[in-house]
Structure formats: C-alpha cells, structure tokens
Amino acid sequence: MKKKIHPRPDIDERLVRPFREMEDVLSLSCVVGDAMERCNIMHPDIKPRAADKKIIGPAITVKLTAGDIVDCLAVYQVARPGDVIVIDAFGEIELLSGGADVRPGA
C-alpha cells in the first residue's frame, strides 16, 4: 500500500481557542454541529479513547484502506501537542493496523 503523508497545515490558535474556552458547555459537539447545520460532523460512533475527557483541537486524520497493513504511526511525526488524531480504519473498530487493540478500556 502506498503511504502519503501530507504536511500539517498551520492552524491559527485564535480559531481553536474559543472552542477550548467552551469546554464546560454541555454537549459542545451538538452545539457546534447545529451551528454548522450538521456539515462535516463526525459519525456518532466515533468516540474518545477515554470516556471522561473532552477532545477539543485540530483534527489530524489518517485514512487506511481495507486490509491495510501500512503502519500509521507516521502521524506522530506530523501531529503537535493539542492535535486530535482520528484514524479511519475502513470501519474496523477493534483492531488497528499492526494488531493494536483499540477497544475502549483495552
């Protein structure tokens, strides 16, 4: 499988800061999704690894394909502190590339 790594765009922290300041808003993702008229919202099955934490930050996405065995760890060379890493593993929800167990609590 061919691996493409795109450079991380510069993100203006002034765009992210207002969302971080709303961390205590109940169901912030719903508020933002409604304000965006549900455009570009994530599927509700996508959950944070730690259920007791909110995730607020620029998303760095990794897209794998079915049966992909390409190591996706290169994302850590692109991501910066505060970024949110989202991995699309072609619908796989229990095993990640390389066999890592990604089930909640695993």
PDB file of N, CA and C in Angstrom:
ATOM      1  N   MET A   1       0.831  -1.173   0.000  1.00  0.00           N
ATOM      2  CA  MET A   1       0.000   0.000   0.000  1.00  0.00           C
ATOM      3  C   MET A   1       0.879   1.241   0.000  1.00  0.00           C
ATOM      4  N   LYS A   2       0.546   2.198  -0.793  1.00  0.00           N
ATOM      5  CA  LYS A   2       1.317   3.431  -0.864  1.00  0.00           C
ATOM      6  C   LYS A   2       0.954   4.345   0.301  1.00  0.00           C
ATOM      7  N   LYS A   3       1.958   4.926   0.908  1.00  0.00           N
ATOM      8  CA  LYS A   3       1.736   5.818   2.045  1.00  0.00           C
ATOM      9  C   LYS A   3       1.941   7.255   1.580  1.00  0.00           C
ATOM     10  N   LYS A   4       0.961   8.110   1.868  1.00  0.00           N
ATOM     11  CA  LYS A   4       1.077   9.537   1.581  1.00  0.00           C
ATOM     12  C   LYS A   4       1.038  10.278   2.906  1.00  0.00           C
ATOM     13  N   ILE A   5       1.973  11.150   3.110  1.00  0.00           N
ATOM     14  CA  ILE A   5       1.979  11.971   4.314  1.00  0.00           C
ATOM     15  C   ILE A   5       1.959  13.423   3.867  1.00  0.00           C
ATOM     16  N   HIS A   6       0.866  14.075   4.161  1.00  0.00           N
ATOM     17  CA  HIS A   6       0.732  15.484   3.805  1.00  0.00           C
ATOM     18  C   HIS A   6       1.246  16.335   4.966  1.00  0.00           C
ATOM     19  N   PRO A   7       1.870  17.451   4.667  1.00  0.00           N
ATOM     20  CA  PRO A   7       2.343  18.316   5.753  1.00  0.00           C
ATOM     21  C   PRO A   7       1.157  18.864   6.541  1.00  0.00           C
ATOM     22  N   ARG A   8       1.391  19.064   7.830  1.00  0.00           N
ATOM     23  CA  ARG A   8       0.340  19.622   8.680  1.00  0.00           C
ATOM     24  C   ARG A   8       0.209  21.106   8.365  1.00  0.00           C
ATOM     25  N   PRO A   9      -1.002  21.553   8.063  1.00  0.00           N
ATOM     26  CA  PRO A   9      -1.159  22.991   7.804  1.00  0.00           C
ATOM     27  C   PRO A   9      -1.010  23.775   9.103  1.00  0.00           C
ATOM     28  N   ASP A  10      -0.598  25.012   8.984  1.00  0.00           N
ATOM     29  CA  ASP A  10      -0.535  25.868  10.160  1.00  0.00           C
ATOM     30  C   ASP A  10      -1.963  26.210  10.580  1.00  0.00           C
ATOM     31  N   ILE A  11      -2.258  26.007  11.844  1.00  0.00           N
ATOM     32  CA  ILE A  11      -3.580  26.287  12.386  1.00  0.00           C
ATOM     33  C   ILE A  11      -3.470  27.524  13.269  1.00  0.00           C
ATOM     34  N   ASP A  12      -4.304  28.497  12.999  1.00  0.00           N
ATOM     35  CA  ASP A  12      -4.311  29.717  13.807  1.00  0.00           C
ATOM     36  C   ASP A  12      -4.986  29.396  15.139  1.00  0.00           C
ATOM     37  N   GLU A  13      -4.234  29.434  16.217  1.00  0.00           N
ATOM     38  CA  GLU A  13      -4.772  29.101  17.550  1.00  0.00           C
ATOM     39  C   GLU A  13      -5.953  29.984  17.915  1.00  0.00           C
ATOM     40  N   ARG A  14      -6.051  31.173  17.309  1.00  0.00           N
ATOM     41  CA  ARG A  14      -7.201  32.043  17.589  1.00  0.00           C
ATOM     42  C   ARG A  14      -8.507  31.411  17.123  1.00  0.00           C
ATOM     43  N   LEU A  15      -8.432  30.483  16.163  1.00  0.00           N
ATOM     44  CA  LEU A  15      -9.641  29.792  15.704  1.00  0.00           C
ATOM     45  C   LEU A  15     -10.048  28.670  16.663  1.00  0.00           C
ATOM     46  N   VAL A  16      -9.084  28.071  17.328  1.00  0.00           N
ATOM     47  CA  VAL A  16      -9.343  26.940  18.216  1.00  0.00           C
ATOM     48  C   VAL A  16      -9.670  27.405  19.632  1.00  0.00           C
ATOM     49  N   ARG A  17      -9.050  28.487  20.077  1.00  0.00           N
ATOM     50  CA  ARG A  17      -9.191  28.948  21.458  1.00  0.00           C
ATOM     51  C   ARG A  17     -10.646  29.102  21.912  1.00  0.00           C
ATOM     52  N   PRO A  18     -11.545  29.714  21.121  1.00  0.00           N
ATOM     53  CA  PRO A  18     -12.930  29.843  21.595  1.00  0.00           C
ATOM     54  C   PRO A  18     -13.593  28.493  21.906  1.00  0.00           C
ATOM     55  N   PHE A  19     -13.239  27.463  21.151  1.00  0.00           N
ATOM     56  CA  PHE A  19     -13.805  26.141  21.420  1.00  0.00           C
ATOM     57  C   PHE A  19     -13.239  25.570  22.720  1.00  0.00           C
ATOM     58  N   ARG A  20     -11.952  25.766  22.947  1.00  0.00           N
ATOM     59  CA  ARG A  20     -11.343  25.293  24.206  1.00  0.00           C
ATOM     60  C   ARG A  20     -11.956  26.015  25.401  1.00  0.00           C
ATOM     61  N   GLU A  21     -12.308  27.285  25.222  1.00  0.00           N
ATOM     62  CA  GLU A  21     -12.911  28.063  26.308  1.00  0.00           C
ATOM     63  C   GLU A  21     -14.340  27.603  26.609  1.00  0.00           C
ATOM     64  N   MET A  22     -14.961  26.875  25.700  1.00  0.00           N
ATOM     65  CA  MET A  22     -16.322  26.368  25.910  1.00  0.00           C
ATOM     66  C   MET A  22     -16.330  24.922  26.397  1.00  0.00           C
ATOM     67  N   GLU A  23     -15.228  24.458  26.937  1.00  0.00           N
ATOM     68  CA  GLU A  23     -15.094  23.062  27.349  1.00  0.00           C
ATOM     69  C   GLU A  23     -16.201  22.623  28.305  1.00  0.00           C
ATOM     70  N   ASP A  24     -16.702  23.526  29.139  1.00  0.00           N
ATOM     71  CA  ASP A  24     -17.725  23.158  30.122  1.00  0.00           C
ATOM     72  C   ASP A  24     -19.142  23.173  29.565  1.00  0.00           C
ATOM     73  N   VAL A  25     -19.324  23.556  28.309  1.00  0.00           N
ATOM     74  CA  VAL A  25     -20.654  23.558  27.696  1.00  0.00           C
ATOM     75  C   VAL A  25     -21.125  22.118  27.546  1.00  0.00           C
ATOM     76  N   LEU A  26     -22.336  21.854  28.013  1.00  0.00           N
ATOM     77  CA  LEU A  26     -22.907  20.518  27.901  1.00  0.00           C
ATOM     78  C   LEU A  26     -23.114  20.187  26.422  1.00  0.00           C
ATOM     79  N   SER A  27     -22.609  19.074  25.989  1.00  0.00           N
ATOM     80  CA  SER A  27     -22.746  18.587  24.616  1.00  0.00           C
ATOM     81  C   SER A  27     -22.258  19.610  23.592  1.00  0.00           C
ATOM     82  N   LEU A  28     -21.028  20.054  23.783  1.00  0.00           N
ATOM     83  CA  LEU A  28     -20.436  21.057  22.896  1.00  0.00           C
ATOM     84  C   LEU A  28     -20.460  20.610  21.441  1.00  0.00           C
ATOM     85  N   SER A  29     -20.225  19.318  21.187  1.00  0.00           N
ATOM     86  CA  SER A  29     -20.213  18.850  19.800  1.00  0.00           C
ATOM     87  C   SER A  29     -21.582  19.036  19.150  1.00  0.00           C
ATOM     88  N   CYS A  30     -22.657  18.872  19.905  1.00  0.00           N
ATOM     89  CA  CYS A  30     -24.003  19.090  19.357  1.00  0.00           C
ATOM     90  C   CYS A  30     -24.237  20.566  19.058  1.00  0.00           C
ATOM     91  N   VAL A  31     -23.787  21.430  19.963  1.00  0.00           N
ATOM     92  CA  VAL A  31     -23.942  22.871  19.763  1.00  0.00           C
ATOM     93  C   VAL A  31     -23.207  23.302  18.493  1.00  0.00           C
ATOM     94  N   VAL A  32     -21.960  22.862  18.350  1.00  0.00           N
ATOM     95  CA  VAL A  32     -21.168  23.224  17.175  1.00  0.00           C
ATOM     96  C   VAL A  32     -21.775  22.599  15.918  1.00  0.00           C
ATOM     97  N   GLY A  33     -22.188  21.327  15.997  1.00  0.00           N
ATOM     98  CA  GLY A  33     -22.802  20.657  14.848  1.00  0.00           C
ATOM     99  C   GLY A  33     -24.060  21.368  14.379  1.00  0.00           C
ATOM    100  N   ASP A  34     -24.896  21.806  15.329  1.00  0.00           N
ATOM    101  CA  ASP A  34     -26.107  22.542  14.966  1.00  0.00           C
ATOM    102  C   ASP A  34     -25.761  23.873  14.312  1.00  0.00           C
ATOM    103  N   ALA A  35     -24.750  24.565  14.855  1.00  0.00           N
ATOM    104  CA  ALA A  35     -24.344  25.855  14.292  1.00  0.00           C
ATOM    105  C   ALA A  35     -23.802  25.687  12.873  1.00  0.00           C
ATOM    106  N   MET A  36     -23.211  24.519  12.586  1.00  0.00           N
ATOM    107  CA  MET A  36     -22.663  24.258  11.254  1.00  0.00           C
ATOM    108  C   MET A  36     -23.692  23.568  10.346  1.00  0.00           C
ATOM    109  N   GLU A  37     -24.959  23.533  10.810  1.00  0.00           N
ATOM    110  CA  GLU A  37     -26.041  22.886  10.062  1.00  0.00           C
ATOM    111  C   GLU A  37     -25.678  21.447   9.705  1.00  0.00           C
ATOM    112  N   ARG A  38     -25.007  20.778  10.644  1.00  0.00           N
ATOM    113  CA  ARG A  38     -24.616  19.363  10.547  1.00  0.00           C
ATOM    114  C   ARG A  38     -23.648  19.078   9.394  1.00  0.00           C
ATOM    115  N   CYS A  39     -22.972  20.104   8.911  1.00  0.00           N
ATOM    116  CA  CYS A  39     -21.998  19.933   7.836  1.00  0.00           C
ATOM    117  C   CYS A  39     -20.657  19.508   8.430  1.00  0.00           C
ATOM    118  N   ASN A  40     -20.068  18.443   7.911  1.00  0.00           N
ATOM    119  CA  ASN A  40     -18.757  17.950   8.339  1.00  0.00           C
ATOM    120  C   ASN A  40     -18.699  17.493   9.791  1.00  0.00           C
ATOM    121  N   ILE A  41     -19.794  16.959  10.314  1.00  0.00           N
ATOM    122  CA  ILE A  41     -19.731  16.430  11.671  1.00  0.00           C
ATOM    123  C   ILE A  41     -19.339  14.957  11.618  1.00  0.00           C
ATOM    124  N   MET A  42     -18.742  14.479  12.710  1.00  0.00           N
ATOM    125  CA  MET A  42     -18.287  13.089  12.756  1.00  0.00           C
ATOM    126  C   MET A  42     -19.457  12.146  13.014  1.00  0.00           C
ATOM    127  N   HIS A  43     -19.286  10.923  12.608  1.00  0.00           N
ATOM    128  CA  HIS A  43     -20.273   9.885  12.875  1.00  0.00           C
ATOM    129  C   HIS A  43     -20.361   9.677  14.387  1.00  0.00           C
ATOM    130  N   PRO A  44     -21.553   9.485  14.926  1.00  0.00           N
ATOM    131  CA  PRO A  44     -21.682   9.345  16.381  1.00  0.00           C
ATOM    132  C   PRO A  44     -20.979   8.124  16.964  1.00  0.00           C
ATOM    133  N   ASP A  45     -20.588   7.170  16.143  1.00  0.00           N
ATOM    134  CA  ASP A  45     -19.855   6.014  16.650  1.00  0.00           C
ATOM    135  C   ASP A  45     -18.400   6.344  16.996  1.00  0.00           C
ATOM    136  N   ILE A  46     -17.901   7.485  16.520  1.00  0.00           N
ATOM    137  CA  ILE A  46     -16.527   7.876  16.818  1.00  0.00           C
ATOM    138  C   ILE A  46     -16.502   8.422  18.234  1.00  0.00           C
ATOM    139  N   LYS A  47     -15.714   7.778  19.072  1.00  0.00           N
ATOM    140  CA  LYS A  47     -15.667   8.123  20.490  1.00  0.00           C
ATOM    141  C   LYS A  47     -14.214   8.343  20.930  1.00  0.00           C
ATOM    142  N   PRO A  48     -14.029   9.171  21.976  1.00  0.00           N
ATOM    143  CA  PRO A  48     -12.673   9.310  22.525  1.00  0.00           C
ATOM    144  C   PRO A  48     -12.246   8.032  23.225  1.00  0.00           C
ATOM    145  N   ARG A  49     -10.955   7.784  23.279  1.00  0.00           N
ATOM    146  CA  ARG A  49     -10.436   6.600  23.980  1.00  0.00           C
ATOM    147  C   ARG A  49     -10.764   6.651  25.461  1.00  0.00           C
ATOM    148  N   ALA A  50     -10.718   7.836  26.060  1.00  0.00           N
ATOM    149  CA  ALA A  50     -11.045   7.997  27.472  1.00  0.00           C
ATOM    150  C   ALA A  50     -12.409   8.683  27.569  1.00  0.00           C
ATOM    151  N   ALA A  51     -13.400   7.979  28.076  1.00  0.00           N
ATOM    152  CA  ALA A  51     -14.771   8.485  28.092  1.00  0.00           C
ATOM    153  C   ALA A  51     -14.944   9.713  28.985  1.00  0.00           C
ATOM    154  N   ASP A  52     -14.040   9.934  29.919  1.00  0.00           N
ATOM    155  CA  ASP A  52     -14.189  11.051  30.847  1.00  0.00           C
ATOM    156  C   ASP A  52     -13.490  12.326  30.381  1.00  0.00           C
ATOM    157  N   LYS A  53     -13.003  12.346  29.142  1.00  0.00           N
ATOM    158  CA  LYS A  53     -12.288  13.513  28.634  1.00  0.00           C
ATOM    159  C   LYS A  53     -12.978  14.065  27.397  1.00  0.00           C
ATOM    160  N   LYS A  54     -12.944  15.393  27.278  1.00  0.00           N
ATOM    161  CA  LYS A  54     -13.431  16.030  26.060  1.00  0.00           C
ATOM    162  C   LYS A  54     -12.248  16.223  25.131  1.00  0.00           C
ATOM    163  N   ILE A  55     -12.511  16.136  23.839  1.00  0.00           N
ATOM    164  CA  ILE A  55     -11.465  16.301  22.844  1.00  0.00           C
ATOM    165  C   ILE A  55     -11.753  17.578  22.074  1.00  0.00           C
ATOM    166  N   ILE A  56     -10.872  18.549  22.229  1.00  0.00           N
ATOM    167  CA  ILE A  56     -11.035  19.826  21.543  1.00  0.00           C
ATOM    168  C   ILE A  56      -9.687  20.189  20.934  1.00  0.00           C
ATOM    169  N   GLY A  57      -9.635  20.262  19.611  1.00  0.00           N
ATOM    170  CA  GLY A  57      -8.395  20.634  18.946  1.00  0.00           C
ATOM    171  C   GLY A  57      -8.475  20.334  17.466  1.00  0.00           C
ATOM    172  N   PRO A  58      -7.491  20.782  16.718  1.00  0.00           N
ATOM    173  CA  PRO A  58      -7.452  20.499  15.282  1.00  0.00           C
ATOM    174  C   PRO A  58      -7.313  18.993  15.047  1.00  0.00           C
ATOM    175  N   ALA A  59      -8.051  18.479  14.076  1.00  0.00           N
ATOM    176  CA  ALA A  59      -8.005  17.042  13.773  1.00  0.00           C
ATOM    177  C   ALA A  59      -6.928  16.750  12.733  1.00  0.00           C
ATOM    178  N   ILE A  60      -6.122  15.740  13.033  1.00  0.00           N
ATOM    179  CA  ILE A  60      -5.164  15.197  12.077  1.00  0.00           C
ATOM    180  C   ILE A  60      -5.736  13.835  11.693  1.00  0.00           C
ATOM    181  N   THR A  61      -6.061  13.657  10.432  1.00  0.00           N
ATOM    182  CA  THR A  61      -6.735  12.429  10.027  1.00  0.00           C
ATOM    183  C   THR A  61      -5.795  11.462   9.321  1.00  0.00           C
ATOM    184  N   VAL A  62      -6.024  10.183   9.585  1.00  0.00           N
ATOM    185  CA  VAL A  62      -5.295   9.095   8.937  1.00  0.00           C
ATOM    186  C   VAL A  62      -6.344   8.217   8.282  1.00  0.00           C
ATOM    187  N   LYS A  63      -6.205   7.971   7.011  1.00  0.00           N
ATOM    188  CA  LYS A  63      -7.163   7.123   6.296  1.00  0.00           C
ATOM    189  C   LYS A  63      -6.454   5.860   5.825  1.00  0.00           C
ATOM    190  N   LEU A  64      -6.940   4.736   6.316  1.00  0.00           N
ATOM    191  CA  LEU A  64      -6.431   3.436   5.891  1.00  0.00           C
ATOM    192  C   LEU A  64      -7.426   2.839   4.905  1.00  0.00           C
ATOM    193  N   THR A  65      -7.038   1.781   4.222  1.00  0.00           N
ATOM    194  CA  THR A  65      -7.955   1.078   3.334  1.00  0.00           C
ATOM    195  C   THR A  65      -8.136  -0.347   3.847  1.00  0.00           C
ATOM    196  N   ALA A  66      -9.148  -1.021   3.336  1.00  0.00           N
ATOM    197  CA  ALA A  66      -9.452  -2.377   3.785  1.00  0.00           C
ATOM    198  C   ALA A  66      -8.214  -3.262   3.664  1.00  0.00           C
ATOM    199  N   GLY A  67      -7.884  -3.968   4.717  1.00  0.00           N
ATOM    200  CA  GLY A  67      -6.742  -4.864   4.700  1.00  0.00           C
ATOM    201  C   GLY A  67      -5.411  -4.146   4.731  1.00  0.00           C
ATOM    202  N   ASP A  68      -5.425  -2.862   5.013  1.00  0.00           N
ATOM    203  CA  ASP A  68      -4.211  -2.058   5.003  1.00  0.00           C
ATOM    204  C   ASP A  68      -3.258  -2.519   6.101  1.00  0.00           C
ATOM    205  N   ILE A  69      -2.038  -2.795   5.724  1.00  0.00           N
ATOM    206  CA  ILE A  69      -1.046  -3.179   6.726  1.00  0.00           C
ATOM    207  C   ILE A  69       0.045  -2.122   6.855  1.00  0.00           C
ATOM    208  N   VAL A  70      -0.190  -0.975   6.218  1.00  0.00           N
ATOM    209  CA  VAL A  70       0.776   0.118   6.305  1.00  0.00           C
ATOM    210  C   VAL A  70       0.736   0.687   7.716  1.00  0.00           C
ATOM    211  N   ASP A  71       1.889   0.838   8.297  1.00  0.00           N
ATOM    212  CA  ASP A  71       1.989   1.385   9.642  1.00  0.00           C
ATOM    213  C   ASP A  71       1.543   2.843   9.636  1.00  0.00           C
ATOM    214  N   CYS A  72       0.614   3.191  10.506  1.00  0.00           N
ATOM    215  CA  CYS A  72       0.111   4.567  10.526  1.00  0.00           C
ATOM    216  C   CYS A  72       0.768   5.406  11.622  1.00  0.00           C
ATOM    217  N   LEU A  73       1.842   4.933  12.202  1.00  0.00           N
ATOM    218  CA  LEU A  73       2.498   5.666  13.281  1.00  0.00           C
ATOM    219  C   LEU A  73       3.183   6.948  12.812  1.00  0.00           C
ATOM    220  N   ALA A  74       3.342   7.117  11.515  1.00  0.00           N
ATOM    221  CA  ALA A  74       3.969   8.342  10.998  1.00  0.00           C
ATOM    222  C   ALA A  74       3.154   9.580  11.358  1.00  0.00           C
ATOM    223  N   VAL A  75       1.889   9.397  11.720  1.00  0.00           N
ATOM    224  CA  VAL A  75       1.062  10.544  12.099  1.00  0.00           C
ATOM    225  C   VAL A  75       1.665  11.280  13.291  1.00  0.00           C
ATOM    226  N   TYR A  76       2.406  10.563  14.136  1.00  0.00           N
ATOM    227  CA  TYR A  76       3.009  11.197  15.306  1.00  0.00           C
ATOM    228  C   TYR A  76       4.171  12.114  14.931  1.00  0.00           C
ATOM    229  N   GLN A  77       4.658  12.012  13.710  1.00  0.00           N
ATOM    230  CA  GLN A  77       5.688  12.926  13.233  1.00  0.00           C
ATOM    231  C   GLN A  77       5.066  14.233  12.763  1.00  0.00           C
ATOM    232  N   VAL A  78       3.775  14.200  12.451  1.00  0.00           N
ATOM    233  CA  VAL A  78       3.064  15.370  11.933  1.00  0.00           C
ATOM    234  C   VAL A  78       2.287  16.087  13.036  1.00  0.00           C
ATOM    235  N   ALA A  79       1.686  15.313  13.934  1.00  0.00           N
ATOM    236  CA  ALA A  79       0.830  15.879  14.981  1.00  0.00           C
ATOM    237  C   ALA A  79       1.645  16.689  15.985  1.00  0.00           C
ATOM    238  N   ARG A  80       0.981  17.672  16.542  1.00  0.00           N
ATOM    239  CA  ARG A  80       1.575  18.518  17.578  1.00  0.00           C
ATOM    240  C   ARG A  80       0.747  18.390  18.846  1.00  0.00           C
ATOM    241  N   PRO A  81       1.306  18.772  19.989  1.00  0.00           N
ATOM    242  CA  PRO A  81       0.508  18.730  21.219  1.00  0.00           C
ATOM    243  C   PRO A  81      -0.794  19.510  21.043  1.00  0.00           C
ATOM    244  N   GLY A  82      -1.895  18.908  21.470  1.00  0.00           N
ATOM    245  CA  GLY A  82      -3.208  19.541  21.327  1.00  0.00           C
ATOM    246  C   GLY A  82      -3.969  19.085  20.105  1.00  0.00           C
ATOM    247  N   ASP A  83      -3.290  18.448  19.139  1.00  0.00           N
ATOM    248  CA  ASP A  83      -3.983  17.919  17.960  1.00  0.00           C
ATOM    249  C   ASP A  83      -4.768  16.669  18.345  1.00  0.00           C
ATOM    250  N   VAL A  84      -5.821  16.420  17.604  1.00  0.00           N
ATOM    251  CA  VAL A  84      -6.647  15.234  17.806  1.00  0.00           C
ATOM    252  C   VAL A  84      -6.390  14.300  16.628  1.00  0.00           C
ATOM    253  N   ILE A  85      -5.929  13.092  16.904  1.00  0.00           N
ATOM    254  CA  ILE A  85      -5.655  12.129  15.841  1.00  0.00           C
ATOM    255  C   ILE A  85      -6.891  11.264  15.623  1.00  0.00           C
ATOM    256  N   VAL A  86      -7.394  11.276  14.392  1.00  0.00           N
ATOM    257  CA  VAL A  86      -8.578  10.492  14.027  1.00  0.00           C
ATOM    258  C   VAL A  86      -8.137   9.491  12.965  1.00  0.00           C
ATOM    259  N   ILE A  87      -8.337   8.201  13.237  1.00  0.00           N
ATOM    260  CA  ILE A  87      -7.917   7.155  12.304  1.00  0.00           C
ATOM    261  C   ILE A  87      -9.146   6.484  11.707  1.00  0.00           C
ATOM    262  N   ASP A  88      -9.273   6.579  10.395  1.00  0.00           N
ATOM    263  CA  ASP A  88     -10.321   5.880   9.654  1.00  0.00           C
ATOM    264  C   ASP A  88      -9.722   4.558   9.191  1.00  0.00           C
ATOM    265  N   ALA A  89     -10.073   3.500   9.903  1.00  0.00           N
ATOM    266  CA  ALA A  89      -9.520   2.181   9.603  1.00  0.00           C
ATOM    267  C   ALA A  89     -10.524   1.354   8.810  1.00  0.00           C
ATOM    268  N   PHE A  90     -11.223   1.998   7.879  1.00  0.00           N
ATOM    269  CA  PHE A  90     -12.162   1.323   6.978  1.00  0.00           C
ATOM    270  C   PHE A  90     -13.226   0.559   7.761  1.00  0.00           C
ATOM    271  N   GLY A  91     -13.699   1.171   8.839  1.00  0.00           N
ATOM    272  CA  GLY A  91     -14.769   0.572   9.621  1.00  0.00           C
ATOM    273  C   GLY A  91     -14.312  -0.374  10.716  1.00  0.00           C
ATOM    274  N   GLU A  92     -13.032  -0.702  10.751  1.00  0.00           N
ATOM    275  CA  GLU A  92     -12.530  -1.598  11.801  1.00  0.00           C
ATOM    276  C   GLU A  92     -12.560  -0.837  13.126  1.00  0.00           C
ATOM    277  N   ILE A  93     -13.177  -1.420  14.137  1.00  0.00           N
ATOM    278  CA  ILE A  93     -13.292  -0.721  15.413  1.00  0.00           C
ATOM    279  C   ILE A  93     -12.573  -1.431  16.554  1.00  0.00           C
ATOM    280  N   GLU A  94     -12.049  -2.620  16.310  1.00  0.00           N
ATOM    281  CA  GLU A  94     -11.401  -3.342  17.397  1.00  0.00           C
ATOM    282  C   GLU A  94      -9.896  -3.499  17.211  1.00  0.00           C
ATOM    283  N   LEU A  95      -9.434  -3.621  15.989  1.00  0.00           N
ATOM    284  CA  LEU A  95      -8.004  -3.792  15.743  1.00  0.00           C
ATOM    285  C   LEU A  95      -7.507  -2.735  14.792  1.00  0.00           C
ATOM    286  N   LEU A  96      -6.389  -2.170  15.130  1.00  0.00           N
ATOM    287  CA  LEU A  96      -5.771  -1.166  14.274  1.00  0.00           C
ATOM    288  C   LEU A  96      -4.638  -1.807  13.499  1.00  0.00           C
ATOM    289  N   SER A  97      -4.162  -1.127  12.488  1.00  0.00           N
ATOM    290  CA  SER A  97      -3.045  -1.612  11.725  1.00  0.00           C
ATOM    291  C   SER A  97      -1.922  -2.090  12.645  1.00  0.00           C
ATOM    292  N   GLY A  98      -1.416  -3.259  12.422  1.00  0.00           N
ATOM    293  CA  GLY A  98      -0.373  -3.819  13.282  1.00  0.00           C
ATOM    294  C   GLY A  98      -0.934  -4.634  14.410  1.00  0.00           C
ATOM    295  N   GLY A  99      -2.280  -4.709  14.513  1.00  0.00           N
ATOM    296  CA  GLY A  99      -2.901  -5.557  15.517  1.00  0.00           C
ATOM    297  C   GLY A  99      -3.117  -4.906  16.862  1.00  0.00           C
ATOM    298  N   ALA A 100      -2.897  -3.605  16.980  1.00  0.00           N
ATOM    299  CA  ALA A 100      -3.114  -2.951  18.275  1.00  0.00           C
ATOM    300  C   ALA A 100      -4.587  -2.971  18.636  1.00  0.00           C
ATOM    301  N   ASP A 101      -4.882  -3.305  19.866  1.00  0.00           N
ATOM    302  CA  ASP A 101      -6.255  -3.368  20.348  1.00  0.00           C
ATOM    303  C   ASP A 101      -6.710  -1.954  20.685  1.00  0.00           C
ATOM    304  N   VAL A 102      -7.732  -1.457  20.003  1.00  0.00           N
ATOM    305  CA  VAL A 102      -8.186  -0.088  20.228  1.00  0.00           C
ATOM    306  C   VAL A 102      -9.572  -0.030  20.851  1.00  0.00           C
ATOM    307  N   ARG A 103     -10.068  -1.138  21.367  1.00  0.00           N
ATOM    308  CA  ARG A 103     -11.375  -1.108  22.020  1.00  0.00           C
ATOM    309  C   ARG A 103     -11.283  -0.272  23.289  1.00  0.00           C
ATOM    310  N   PRO A 104     -12.367   0.435  23.628  1.00  0.00           N
ATOM    311  CA  PRO A 104     -12.351   1.212  24.880  1.00  0.00           C
ATOM    312  C   PRO A 104     -11.991   0.310  26.060  1.00  0.00           C
ATOM    313  N   GLY A 105     -11.102   0.793  26.873  1.00  0.00           N
ATOM    314  CA  GLY A 105     -10.695   0.058  28.061  1.00  0.00           C
ATOM    315  C   GLY A 105      -9.651  -0.997  27.814  1.00  0.00           C
ATOM    316  N   ALA A 106      -9.269  -1.209  26.555  1.00  0.00           N
ATOM    317  CA  ALA A 106      -8.281  -2.260  26.247  1.00  0.00           C
ATOM    318  C   ALA A 106      -6.878  -1.768  26.509  1.00  0.00           C
TER     319      ALA A 106
END
